[in-house]
Coordinates of C-alpha atoms in Angstrom, one line a residue:
Chain A
M1 CA -9.7 -14.6 -45.7
R2 CA -9.9 -11.0 -46.5
L3 CA -12.8 -10.5 -44.0
K4 CA -10.9 -12.2 -41.2
W5 CA -7.9 -10.0 -41.8
R6 CA -10.1 -6.9 -41.6
S7 CA -11.8 -8.0 -38.3
G8 CA -8.3 -8.6 -36.9
L9 CA -7.3 -5.1 -37.9
T10 CA -10.4 -3.5 -36.3
F11 CA -9.4 -5.2 -33.1
E12 CA -5.8 -4.0 -33.3
V13 CA -6.9 -0.4 -33.9
F14 CA -9.4 -0.6 -31.0
N15 CA -6.9 -2.2 -28.7
Y16 CA -4.1 0.2 -29.3
S17 CA -6.4 3.2 -29.1
F18 CA -8.0 2.0 -25.9
L19 CA -4.7 1.4 -24.2
A20 CA -3.4 4.7 -25.4
F21 CA -6.5 6.3 -24.0
L22 CA -5.9 4.6 -20.6
A23 CA -2.3 6.0 -20.6
F24 CA -3.7 9.4 -21.5
I25 CA -6.3 9.6 -18.7
T26 CA -3.6 8.4 -16.3
L27 CA -1.2 11.2 -17.3
Y28 CA -3.6 14.0 -18.1
P29 CA -4.4 15.0 -14.5
F30 CA -0.7 15.5 -13.8
W31 CA -0.2 17.5 -17.0
D32 CA -3.3 19.7 -16.3
S33 CA -2.1 20.4 -12.7
F34 CA 1.4 21.3 -14.1
I35 CA -0.1 23.7 -16.6
V36 CA -2.3 25.3 -13.8
S37 CA 0.9 25.8 -11.7
I38 CA 2.7 27.8 -14.4
I39 CA -0.1 30.0 -15.9
P40 CA -1.3 33.3 -14.6
M41 CA -4.7 33.5 -12.8
G42 CA -6.2 35.4 -15.8
E43 CA -5.5 32.5 -18.2
Y44 CA -6.7 30.0 -15.7
L45 CA -10.1 31.7 -15.4
S46 CA -10.5 32.3 -19.1
A47 CA -9.4 29.1 -20.8
N48 CA -11.7 26.1 -21.0
V49 CA -9.4 23.1 -21.2
H50 CA -5.7 23.9 -20.8
L51 CA -3.8 21.5 -23.0
Y52 CA -0.8 23.8 -23.2
P53 CA 0.2 27.1 -21.5
K54 CA -0.2 30.4 -23.5
S55 CA 1.9 32.4 -21.1
V56 CA 4.2 31.1 -18.4
T57 CA 4.9 32.5 -15.0
F58 CA 6.9 31.0 -12.1
E59 CA 5.4 33.4 -9.5
A60 CA 3.7 30.5 -7.7
Y61 CA 6.9 28.5 -7.5
S62 CA 9.0 31.5 -6.2
Y63 CA 6.4 32.2 -3.6
L64 CA 6.3 28.5 -2.6
L65 CA 10.0 28.0 -2.5
S66 CA 10.3 31.0 -0.1
M67 CA 8.1 29.3 2.4
K68 CA 10.0 28.1 5.5
E69 CA 7.3 25.5 6.1
L70 CA 7.9 23.8 2.8
W71 CA 11.6 23.3 3.4
N72 CA 10.9 22.2 6.9
S73 CA 8.4 19.5 5.9
Y74 CA 10.7 18.5 3.0
G75 CA 13.5 17.9 5.5
V76 CA 11.2 15.9 7.8
T77 CA 10.1 13.7 4.9
L78 CA 13.7 13.2 3.6
F79 CA 14.8 12.3 7.1
I80 CA 12.0 9.7 7.7
T81 CA 12.4 8.3 4.2
V82 CA 16.1 7.7 4.6
L83 CA 16.3 6.6 8.2
G84 CA 12.9 4.9 8.2
T85 CA 13.8 2.8 5.1
L86 CA 17.1 1.8 6.6
I87 CA 15.4 0.6 9.8
N88 CA 12.8 -1.2 7.6
M89 CA 15.3 -3.0 5.5
L90 CA 17.6 -3.9 8.5
L91 CA 14.7 -5.6 10.4
T92 CA 12.9 -7.0 7.4
I93 CA 16.1 -8.6 6.0
M94 CA 17.0 -10.1 9.4
A95 CA 13.5 -11.5 9.9
A96 CA 13.2 -12.8 6.4
Y97 CA 16.5 -14.5 6.5
A98 CA 16.1 -16.1 9.9
L99 CA 12.6 -17.3 9.0
S100 CA 13.8 -18.6 5.6
V101 CA 15.7 -21.3 7.5
Q102 CA 12.9 -23.8 8.1
E103 CA 15.1 -26.1 10.3
L104 CA 15.1 -23.3 12.8
K105 CA 13.7 -24.5 16.1
G106 CA 10.4 -22.8 16.9
Y107 CA 10.0 -21.8 13.3
R108 CA 6.3 -22.5 13.1
V109 CA 5.5 -20.8 16.4
M110 CA 7.4 -17.6 15.4
M111 CA 5.9 -17.6 11.9
F112 CA 2.4 -17.9 13.5
F113 CA 3.3 -15.1 15.9
I114 CA 4.0 -12.8 12.9
V115 CA 1.4 -13.9 10.4
F116 CA -1.4 -13.7 13.0
T117 CA -0.9 -9.9 13.1
M118 CA -2.1 -9.8 9.5
L119 CA -5.4 -11.5 10.5
F120 CA -6.3 -9.7 13.6
S121 CA -5.4 -6.3 14.8
G122 CA -6.2 -4.4 17.9
G123 CA -7.3 -1.4 15.9
V124 CA -6.0 2.1 15.5
I125 CA -7.3 3.5 18.8
P126 CA -5.5 1.0 21.1
T127 CA -2.4 1.4 18.9
Y128 CA -2.6 5.1 19.4
I129 CA -2.9 4.7 23.2
I130 CA 0.2 2.4 23.2
I131 CA 2.2 4.8 21.1
K132 CA 1.1 7.6 23.5
D133 CA 2.1 5.5 26.5
L134 CA 5.5 4.9 24.9
G135 CA 6.0 8.6 24.7
L136 CA 6.2 8.7 20.9
I137 CA 3.5 11.4 20.3
D138 CA 5.0 14.4 18.4
S139 CA 8.2 12.5 17.8
L140 CA 9.5 11.5 14.4
W141 CA 10.2 8.0 15.8
A142 CA 6.4 7.5 15.7
L143 CA 6.7 7.6 11.9
M144 CA 9.4 5.1 11.7
I145 CA 9.3 2.6 14.6
P146 CA 5.6 1.5 14.6
S147 CA 5.8 0.8 10.9
A148 CA 9.3 -0.8 11.1
I149 CA 8.2 -4.1 9.5
N150 CA 5.5 -4.6 6.9
T151 CA 4.5 -8.2 7.3
Y152 CA 3.5 -8.6 3.6
N153 CA 7.0 -7.3 2.5
L154 CA 8.6 -9.7 5.0
I155 CA 6.8 -12.7 3.5
V156 CA 7.7 -11.7 0.0
L157 CA 11.3 -11.2 0.8
R158 CA 11.4 -14.5 2.7
S159 CA 10.1 -16.3 -0.4
F160 CA 12.9 -14.6 -2.4
F161 CA 15.4 -15.9 0.1
Q162 CA 13.9 -19.4 0.1
S163 CA 14.3 -19.6 -3.6
I164 CA 18.1 -19.5 -3.3
P165 CA 19.6 -23.0 -3.8
K166 CA 20.4 -24.6 -0.4
E167 CA 23.6 -26.1 -1.8
L168 CA 25.1 -22.6 -2.1
E169 CA 24.5 -21.8 1.5
Q170 CA 25.8 -25.2 2.6
S171 CA 29.0 -25.0 0.6
A172 CA 29.6 -21.5 2.1
K173 CA 29.2 -22.9 5.5
I174 CA 31.7 -25.7 4.8
D175 CA 34.1 -23.0 3.7
G176 CA 33.8 -21.5 7.1
C177 CA 31.0 -18.9 6.8
N178 CA 28.7 -18.5 9.8
E179 CA 25.0 -17.5 9.4
M180 CA 26.0 -13.8 9.1
G181 CA 28.5 -14.6 6.4
V182 CA 26.0 -16.6 4.4
L183 CA 23.5 -13.7 4.7
F184 CA 25.9 -11.0 3.5
R185 CA 27.9 -13.0 1.0
I186 CA 25.4 -15.3 -0.6
V187 CA 21.7 -14.4 0.2
I188 CA 21.7 -10.7 -0.2
P189 CA 23.8 -10.5 -3.4
L190 CA 21.6 -13.1 -5.0
S191 CA 18.3 -11.4 -4.0
L192 CA 19.1 -7.9 -5.2
P193 CA 16.0 -7.5 -7.4
G194 CA 13.8 -8.5 -4.5
I195 CA 15.7 -6.2 -2.1
A196 CA 15.5 -3.3 -4.5
T197 CA 11.7 -3.8 -4.9
I198 CA 11.0 -4.0 -1.2
T199 CA 13.3 -1.0 -0.6
L200 CA 11.3 1.0 -3.1
F201 CA 8.0 0.0 -1.5
Y202 CA 9.2 1.1 1.9
A203 CA 10.7 4.3 0.7
V204 CA 7.6 5.3 -1.2
A205 CA 5.5 4.5 1.9
H206 CA 7.6 6.9 3.9
W207 CA 7.6 9.6 1.2
N208 CA 3.8 9.3 1.2
E209 CA 3.6 9.1 5.0
F210 CA 0.2 10.5 6.0
F211 CA -1.7 8.0 8.0
N212 CA 0.6 7.8 11.0
A213 CA 1.3 11.5 10.9
I214 CA -2.3 12.5 11.3
F215 CA -2.5 10.3 14.4
Y216 CA 0.8 11.0 16.0
I217 CA 2.1 14.4 14.9
S218 CA 0.4 17.6 15.9
D219 CA 3.4 19.9 16.1
K220 CA 3.5 21.8 12.8
N221 CA 7.3 21.9 12.9
L222 CA 7.3 18.1 12.5
Y223 CA 4.8 17.9 9.7
P224 CA 5.9 15.7 6.9
L225 CA 5.4 16.8 3.3
Q226 CA 2.0 15.2 2.8
L227 CA 0.6 17.0 5.8
F228 CA 2.0 20.3 4.7
L229 CA 0.6 19.7 1.2
R230 CA -2.8 18.8 2.7
G231 CA -2.8 22.1 4.5
M232 CA -2.0 24.0 1.3
L233 CA -4.5 22.1 -0.8
F234 CA -7.6 21.7 1.4
E235 CA -7.5 24.1 4.3
N236 CA -9.4 27.2 3.4
E237 CA -8.1 29.3 6.3
S238 CA -4.4 29.9 5.6
T239 CA -2.1 29.2 8.5
Y240 CA 0.9 29.6 6.3
S241 CA 1.3 33.3 5.9
G242 CA 5.0 33.5 5.1
G243 CA 5.2 37.0 3.5
G244 CA 2.8 39.8 2.8
D245 CA 0.9 37.8 0.1
S246 CA -1.5 35.2 1.2
P247 CA -1.0 32.1 -0.9
Y248 CA -4.7 32.3 -1.6
L249 CA -4.3 35.4 -3.7
L250 CA -2.2 33.3 -6.0
G251 CA -5.1 30.8 -5.9
P252 CA -4.9 27.5 -7.7
A253 CA -1.5 28.1 -9.1
I254 CA 0.3 27.8 -5.7
K255 CA -1.7 24.8 -4.7
M256 CA -0.7 23.0 -7.9
A257 CA 2.9 24.2 -7.6
A258 CA 3.0 22.6 -4.1
L259 CA 1.5 19.4 -5.5
M260 CA 4.2 19.3 -8.3
V261 CA 7.0 19.9 -5.8
A262 CA 5.8 16.9 -3.8
T263 CA 5.4 14.7 -6.9
I264 CA 8.5 15.5 -8.9
P265 CA 10.9 13.4 -6.8
I266 CA 8.7 10.3 -7.3
L267 CA 8.5 11.0 -11.0
L268 CA 12.3 11.3 -11.2
I269 CA 13.2 8.0 -9.5
Y270 CA 10.2 6.1 -10.8
P271 CA 11.6 5.1 -14.3
F272 CA 14.8 3.8 -12.8
F273 CA 13.1 1.5 -10.4
Q274 CA 10.3 0.5 -12.7
K275 CA 12.0 -2.4 -14.3
Y276 CA 13.1 -3.8 -10.9
F277 CA 9.7 -3.7 -9.2
A278 CA 7.7 -5.1 -12.2
K279 CA 10.0 -8.1 -12.0
G280 CA 10.1 -8.2 -8.2
A281 CA 6.4 -7.8 -7.7
M282 CA 5.7 -10.5 -10.2
L283 CA 8.2 -12.9 -8.6
G284 CA 6.6 -12.3 -5.2
A285 CA 3.1 -12.7 -6.7
V286 CA 3.9 -15.9 -8.5
K287 CA 5.6 -17.5 -5.5
E288 CA 2.9 -16.6 -3.1
Chain B
M1 CA 39.9 -16.9 10.4
S2 CA 41.6 -19.0 13.1
L3 CA 39.0 -17.8 15.5
I4 CA 36.2 -19.2 13.4
N5 CA 37.9 -22.5 13.0
E6 CA 38.4 -22.7 16.8
Q7 CA 34.7 -22.0 17.3
Q8 CA 33.8 -24.6 14.8
L9 CA 36.0 -27.1 16.5
K10 CA 34.4 -26.4 19.9
L11 CA 31.1 -26.7 18.3
S12 CA 31.7 -30.0 16.6
S13 CA 33.1 -31.4 19.9
A14 CA 30.0 -30.2 21.7
E15 CA 27.8 -31.8 19.1
F16 CA 29.7 -35.1 19.5
H17 CA 29.1 -35.1 23.2
A18 CA 25.5 -34.1 22.8
S19 CA 24.8 -36.8 20.4
T20 CA 25.9 -39.4 22.9
R21 CA 23.6 -38.0 25.6
S22 CA 19.8 -37.4 25.6
G23 CA 17.8 -35.9 22.7
K24 CA 16.9 -32.9 24.8
K25 CA 20.5 -31.8 25.0
S26 CA 21.0 -32.0 21.3
A27 CA 18.0 -29.7 20.7
W28 CA 20.0 -27.1 22.8
V29 CA 23.0 -27.7 20.6
I30 CA 20.9 -27.0 17.5
I31 CA 19.6 -23.8 19.1
W32 CA 23.2 -22.8 20.0
R33 CA 24.3 -23.4 16.4
Q34 CA 21.5 -21.2 15.2
R35 CA 22.2 -18.5 17.8
Y36 CA 22.8 -15.8 15.1
L37 CA 19.4 -16.4 13.7
Y38 CA 17.7 -16.0 17.1
F39 CA 19.8 -12.9 17.7
M40 CA 18.4 -11.5 14.4
L41 CA 14.9 -12.4 15.4
L42 CA 15.0 -10.9 18.8
P43 CA 14.4 -7.2 17.7
V44 CA 11.8 -8.5 15.3
M45 CA 9.8 -10.3 18.0
V46 CA 10.1 -7.3 20.3
Y47 CA 8.7 -5.1 17.5
Y48 CA 5.7 -7.4 17.0
A49 CA 5.1 -7.7 20.7
L50 CA 5.2 -3.9 21.2
F51 CA 3.3 -2.6 18.2
H52 CA 1.0 -5.5 17.4
Y53 CA 0.4 -7.5 20.5
L54 CA 0.3 -4.7 23.1
P55 CA -2.4 -3.0 21.1
L56 CA -4.3 -6.3 21.1
Y57 CA -4.2 -6.1 24.8
G58 CA -5.1 -2.4 24.6
A59 CA -8.2 -3.4 22.7
T60 CA -9.7 -4.5 26.1
I61 CA -10.7 -0.9 26.6
A62 CA -13.6 -1.7 24.3
F63 CA -15.0 -3.5 27.4
K64 CA -14.0 -0.7 29.8
D65 CA -14.7 2.9 30.6
F66 CA -11.3 4.1 29.5
N67 CA -9.9 7.0 31.4
I68 CA -6.6 8.4 30.1
M69 CA -5.4 9.2 33.6
K70 CA -6.1 5.7 34.9
G71 CA -4.6 3.9 31.8
I72 CA -5.6 0.7 30.2
L73 CA -5.2 -1.5 33.2
G74 CA -6.7 0.9 35.8
S75 CA -9.9 1.8 33.9
P76 CA -13.0 0.1 35.3
W77 CA -14.7 -2.7 33.4
A78 CA -17.9 -1.8 31.6
G79 CA -19.0 -5.1 30.0
F80 CA -20.7 -4.9 26.6
K81 CA -22.0 -1.4 27.3
H82 CA -20.3 0.2 24.3
F83 CA -21.4 -2.5 21.9
E84 CA -25.0 -2.2 23.1
Y85 CA -24.9 1.5 22.6
L86 CA -23.3 1.1 19.1
F87 CA -25.8 -1.5 17.9
A88 CA -28.6 0.8 18.7
L89 CA -27.0 3.7 17.0
D90 CA -28.3 4.6 13.5
K91 CA -25.1 6.3 12.6
F92 CA -23.1 3.1 13.2
W93 CA -25.2 1.2 10.7
E94 CA -25.0 4.1 8.2
V95 CA -21.2 3.9 8.5
I96 CA -21.2 0.1 8.0
G97 CA -23.5 0.5 5.0
N98 CA -21.2 3.2 3.4
T99 CA -18.2 0.9 3.9
L100 CA -19.9 -2.0 2.3
I101 CA -21.4 0.0 -0.6
I102 CA -18.0 1.6 -1.5
S103 CA -16.1 -1.6 -1.1
F104 CA -18.5 -3.7 -3.2
S105 CA -18.8 -1.2 -6.0
R106 CA -15.0 -1.0 -6.0
L107 CA -14.8 -4.8 -6.3
L108 CA -17.5 -4.9 -9.0
V109 CA -15.6 -2.4 -11.2
G110 CA -12.1 -2.6 -9.9
F111 CA -11.7 -6.4 -10.0
P112 CA -12.6 -7.2 -13.7
F113 CA -11.1 -4.1 -15.1
P114 CA -7.4 -4.9 -14.5
L115 CA -8.0 -8.4 -15.9
I116 CA -9.4 -6.9 -19.1
V117 CA -6.5 -4.5 -19.3
A118 CA -4.0 -7.4 -18.8
L119 CA -5.8 -9.4 -21.6
L120 CA -5.7 -6.4 -23.9
L121 CA -2.0 -5.7 -23.1
N122 CA -1.3 -9.4 -23.8
E123 CA -2.5 -9.0 -27.3
V124 CA -0.1 -6.1 -28.0
R125 CA 2.9 -7.2 -30.1
L126 CA 4.6 -3.8 -30.3
A127 CA 7.0 -4.2 -27.3
V128 CA 7.8 -0.5 -26.9
F129 CA 4.1 0.4 -26.8
K130 CA 3.3 -2.3 -24.3
K131 CA 6.2 -1.3 -22.0
S132 CA 5.3 2.4 -22.2
V133 CA 1.6 1.8 -21.4
Q134 CA 2.6 -0.4 -18.5
T135 CA 5.1 2.1 -17.1
I136 CA 2.4 4.9 -17.2
I137 CA -0.5 3.0 -15.7
Y138 CA 1.6 1.7 -12.8
L139 CA 2.5 5.2 -11.8
P140 CA -0.6 6.3 -9.7
H141 CA -0.1 3.4 -7.4
F142 CA 3.0 5.2 -6.0
I143 CA 1.3 8.6 -5.5
S144 CA -0.2 9.5 -2.2
W145 CA -3.9 10.2 -1.8
V146 CA -3.1 13.8 -0.7
I147 CA -1.5 14.4 -4.1
L148 CA -4.1 12.5 -6.0
G149 CA -6.8 14.4 -4.1
G150 CA -5.2 17.7 -5.2
L151 CA -5.2 16.5 -8.8
M152 CA -8.8 15.5 -8.5
Y153 CA -9.8 18.9 -7.1
N154 CA -8.1 20.5 -10.0
V155 CA -9.5 18.3 -12.7
L156 CA -13.0 17.7 -11.3
S157 CA -13.7 21.1 -9.6
L158 CA -17.2 22.5 -10.2
D159 CA -16.3 25.8 -11.7
D160 CA -12.9 25.5 -13.5
G161 CA -12.1 21.8 -13.6
A162 CA -11.2 20.4 -17.0
V163 CA -13.8 17.7 -16.9
N164 CA -16.7 20.1 -16.1
N165 CA -15.4 22.5 -18.7
L166 CA -15.6 19.7 -21.2
I167 CA -19.0 18.7 -20.1
Q168 CA -20.3 22.2 -20.3
S169 CA -18.7 22.9 -23.7
L170 CA -20.6 19.8 -24.9
G171 CA -23.8 21.4 -23.6
G172 CA -24.1 19.4 -20.4
E173 CA -24.6 20.5 -16.8
A174 CA -21.6 20.8 -14.5
I175 CA -21.4 17.9 -12.0
G176 CA -20.4 18.3 -8.4
F177 CA -18.2 15.2 -8.3
M178 CA -16.7 16.0 -4.9
T179 CA -19.5 18.1 -3.4
D180 CA -22.7 16.4 -4.4
E181 CA -24.0 13.6 -2.2
K182 CA -25.3 11.9 -5.3
Y183 CA -21.9 11.6 -7.0
F184 CA -19.4 11.4 -4.1
R185 CA -19.3 7.6 -3.8
F186 CA -19.2 7.3 -7.6
T187 CA -16.1 9.6 -7.6
M188 CA -14.5 7.7 -4.8
V189 CA -15.0 4.3 -6.5
L190 CA -13.9 5.5 -9.9
S191 CA -10.8 7.3 -8.6
M192 CA -9.7 4.3 -6.6
V193 CA -10.0 2.1 -9.8
W194 CA -8.1 4.8 -11.7
K195 CA -5.3 4.7 -9.1
E196 CA -4.9 0.9 -8.9
F197 CA -6.0 -0.7 -12.1
G198 CA -2.5 -0.7 -13.6
W199 CA -0.8 -2.1 -10.6
N200 CA -3.5 -4.7 -10.1
S201 CA -3.0 -5.8 -13.7
I202 CA 0.6 -6.9 -12.9
I203 CA -0.5 -10.1 -11.2
F204 CA -2.8 -11.0 -14.1
M205 CA 0.1 -10.3 -16.5
A206 CA 2.2 -12.7 -14.5
A207 CA -0.5 -15.4 -14.7
L208 CA -0.9 -14.8 -18.5
A209 CA 2.9 -15.2 -19.0
G210 CA 2.6 -18.6 -17.3
V211 CA 0.3 -20.0 -20.0
N212 CA 2.0 -22.6 -22.2
P213 CA 2.5 -21.0 -25.7
Q214 CA 2.2 -24.4 -27.4
L215 CA -1.5 -24.3 -26.5
Y216 CA -1.9 -21.2 -28.6
E217 CA 0.1 -22.6 -31.5
A218 CA -2.0 -25.7 -31.5
A219 CA -5.2 -23.6 -31.4
T220 CA -3.9 -21.5 -34.3
I221 CA -3.3 -24.6 -36.4
D222 CA -6.8 -25.7 -35.6
G223 CA -8.1 -22.4 -36.9
A224 CA -9.1 -20.7 -33.7
N225 CA -9.6 -17.0 -33.7
R226 CA -8.5 -14.5 -31.1
W227 CA -11.7 -14.7 -29.0
Q228 CA -11.8 -18.4 -29.1
K229 CA -8.3 -18.6 -27.9
I230 CA -9.1 -16.2 -25.0
G231 CA -12.2 -18.1 -24.2
S232 CA -10.9 -21.6 -24.5
I233 CA -7.2 -21.3 -23.4
T234 CA -6.4 -18.0 -21.6
L235 CA -9.3 -17.8 -19.2
P236 CA -9.4 -21.5 -18.3
C237 CA -5.6 -21.4 -17.7
I238 CA -5.7 -18.5 -15.3
R239 CA -9.1 -19.4 -13.7
N240 CA -7.4 -20.4 -10.4
T241 CA -5.5 -17.1 -10.1
I242 CA -8.7 -15.2 -10.8
A243 CA -10.7 -17.2 -8.2
I244 CA -8.0 -16.8 -5.5
L245 CA -7.6 -13.1 -6.0
L246 CA -11.3 -12.6 -5.8
I247 CA -11.5 -14.6 -2.6
L248 CA -8.7 -12.6 -1.1
R249 CA -10.3 -9.4 -2.2
L250 CA -13.5 -10.5 -0.5
G251 CA -11.5 -11.0 2.7
S252 CA -10.7 -7.3 2.9
I253 CA -14.1 -6.0 2.1
M254 CA -14.2 -4.0 5.4
E255 CA -11.3 -1.8 4.1
A256 CA -13.0 1.0 2.1
G257 CA -9.9 3.2 1.8
F258 CA -9.3 5.5 4.8
E259 CA -6.7 7.8 3.3
Q260 CA -8.7 8.5 0.2
I261 CA -11.9 9.3 2.0
F262 CA -10.2 11.2 4.8
V263 CA -8.5 13.5 2.3
L264 CA -11.5 14.1 0.2
Y265 CA -14.6 14.1 2.4
H266 CA -16.1 17.0 4.2
P267 CA -19.1 17.5 6.5
G268 CA -21.4 18.1 3.5
V269 CA -21.1 14.5 2.3
Y270 CA -20.7 12.7 5.7
S271 CA -23.9 10.8 5.3
V272 CA -22.7 9.0 2.2
A273 CA -18.9 9.2 2.7
D274 CA -18.3 8.3 6.3
I275 CA -16.7 4.8 6.5
I276 CA -15.8 2.8 9.6
D277 CA -12.3 4.0 9.7
T278 CA -13.1 7.7 9.3
Y279 CA -15.8 7.4 11.9
V280 CA -13.4 5.7 14.3
Y281 CA -10.9 8.5 13.8
R282 CA -13.4 11.2 14.5
I283 CA -15.0 9.5 17.5
G284 CA -11.6 8.5 19.0
L285 CA -9.2 11.3 18.3
A286 CA -11.4 14.3 17.7
E287 CA -14.1 13.5 20.4
G288 CA -11.8 11.6 22.7
R289 CA -14.4 8.7 23.2
F290 CA -11.6 6.1 23.2
S291 CA -13.6 3.1 24.5
L292 CA -16.4 3.6 21.9
A293 CA -14.0 4.0 19.1
A294 CA -12.0 1.0 20.2
A295 CA -15.3 -1.0 20.3
I296 CA -16.0 -0.1 16.7
G297 CA -12.5 -1.0 15.7
L298 CA -12.7 -4.3 17.5
F299 CA -16.0 -5.1 15.7
K300 CA -14.3 -4.4 12.4
S301 CA -11.3 -6.5 13.3
L302 CA -13.6 -9.4 14.2
I303 CA -15.5 -9.3 10.9
N304 CA -12.2 -9.0 9.0
F305 CA -10.8 -12.0 10.9
I306 CA -13.8 -14.1 10.1
L307 CA -13.7 -13.1 6.4
L308 CA -10.0 -13.8 6.1
V309 CA -10.3 -17.2 7.7
I310 CA -13.1 -18.1 5.4
A311 CA -11.1 -16.7 2.4
N312 CA -8.1 -18.8 3.4
K313 CA -10.2 -22.0 3.8
L314 CA -11.6 -21.4 0.3
T315 CA -8.2 -20.9 -1.3
R316 CA -6.9 -24.0 0.4
M317 CA -9.9 -26.0 -0.8
M318 CA -8.8 -25.0 -4.3
G319 CA -5.4 -26.5 -3.7
E320 CA -3.5 -23.3 -3.3
N321 CA -1.3 -22.0 -0.5
G322 CA -3.5 -19.1 0.8
V323 CA -2.2 -16.2 2.8
Y324 CA -1.0 -18.1 5.8

């Protein structure tokens, strides 16, 4: 009995420490980068592992925040995140709702038309040529319209809508609601966790927009945040000489400051959405 | 309000007439009744036609000598010229090899690990601890590869990175995680697992939550220990979920992670890091050889399609819904 209890305890200790270790290695890189962004160059070069800062300077941040390019790309990203997500949700909700009605004539054909695109794609180069022919190169629409619907999100939201009892919709119709009324008064209010989850997925995808931008945007004035950040982090030749100092005199601090400035908004909204998406993602996953 | 009623009256009278005539007519009545739904689907179908089906037609340039001035339709046909060229090209097979090596290593480590994490989390009874760990490990899923790449450069850099500082202070030799051809793929695989293991554990947690608790109670009464319960109850109960996820993962084996590699690779590691997607990007956009790049893309799409169809067949054989 005593032996059994002890082996159980060993496991508990191992389990809790191992999971705490996983949490630590997930957070540590963020913490380390934050420290690097606020310590002077001298301390960066001398210290081995920076667990905490010995002295603090906001030189890197003040340089960074004076860069016109940062604010510009921040504006671009905010714009495509807000407007892009609106477009995403409008189209995805309409598609998911219409296709959740299985008595719809032509339902199977339309569903096949949509799901087939998950199985076979023309590839990035033909897509690029089409976008170019549509005149969307170096336009912010190229970051919102071609990715207006994510088929996976559409299918998840559709299964959310399908889980709403049909009786509710029917009684609303008897009370004089048309399809639009049913959508806005019954279906959307009852699917808020699902809608919140999908909204978060779309918004994060726009905030992290990188893939489409490297294909379709070459005008530096239209660079979204991630492209600006990539320039700051990985390009050795600085094209961003705002003032007299080159950012590379400030070295790693300014790179990490830029990284923090791009990460902080996500860290701020993340805890609020976390409870929603864990629930939402699970529901979607279970229903699949 | 009165307007709606009027419309409904009109509708029901139309229905009445329709039901007395042929069946074909009543189909039109149903379509008319669902006109709002079709109205909602119109922009959706236009979207899919423009941005998914038009590129499919555009993919015909893989069989043409595409000239940007002549356009997709006007460029002359070239048959299988580009494919013949590709299949004889060493670089092409190197790129396919890299894609498969990176993908399979990721599957090998990245598939079982979230399952193990979910099983371990499931054993935690302290709710606060469980929630906090979950919240933290889901986080990297939402961070872009540009940001994570910056974090990696900071932590893994050869001279001043925390990891190499630690290795050196323990008496080891600094490792070029991002610069050394020997370690680059290892770094890619491990960082991908680091980013996604928490998120991928969600689906296993959902499956675990679906296991009937009475089974555990019965096993406890029979004197089963923790490992026996995991081996005889938990794993058999979620076997189907595991199998289906594995099959689906195999269906996307040609995706080795474009954004990650694109952000982190450099000419010094091309021979081990270049995957199909990065190669297509360079050939197509940097060198402007559109037809060749489209041919590679089409080849990849075809393999992907075959894998997905097989994966779906297999999941259906297991009595599940599959992806489509």
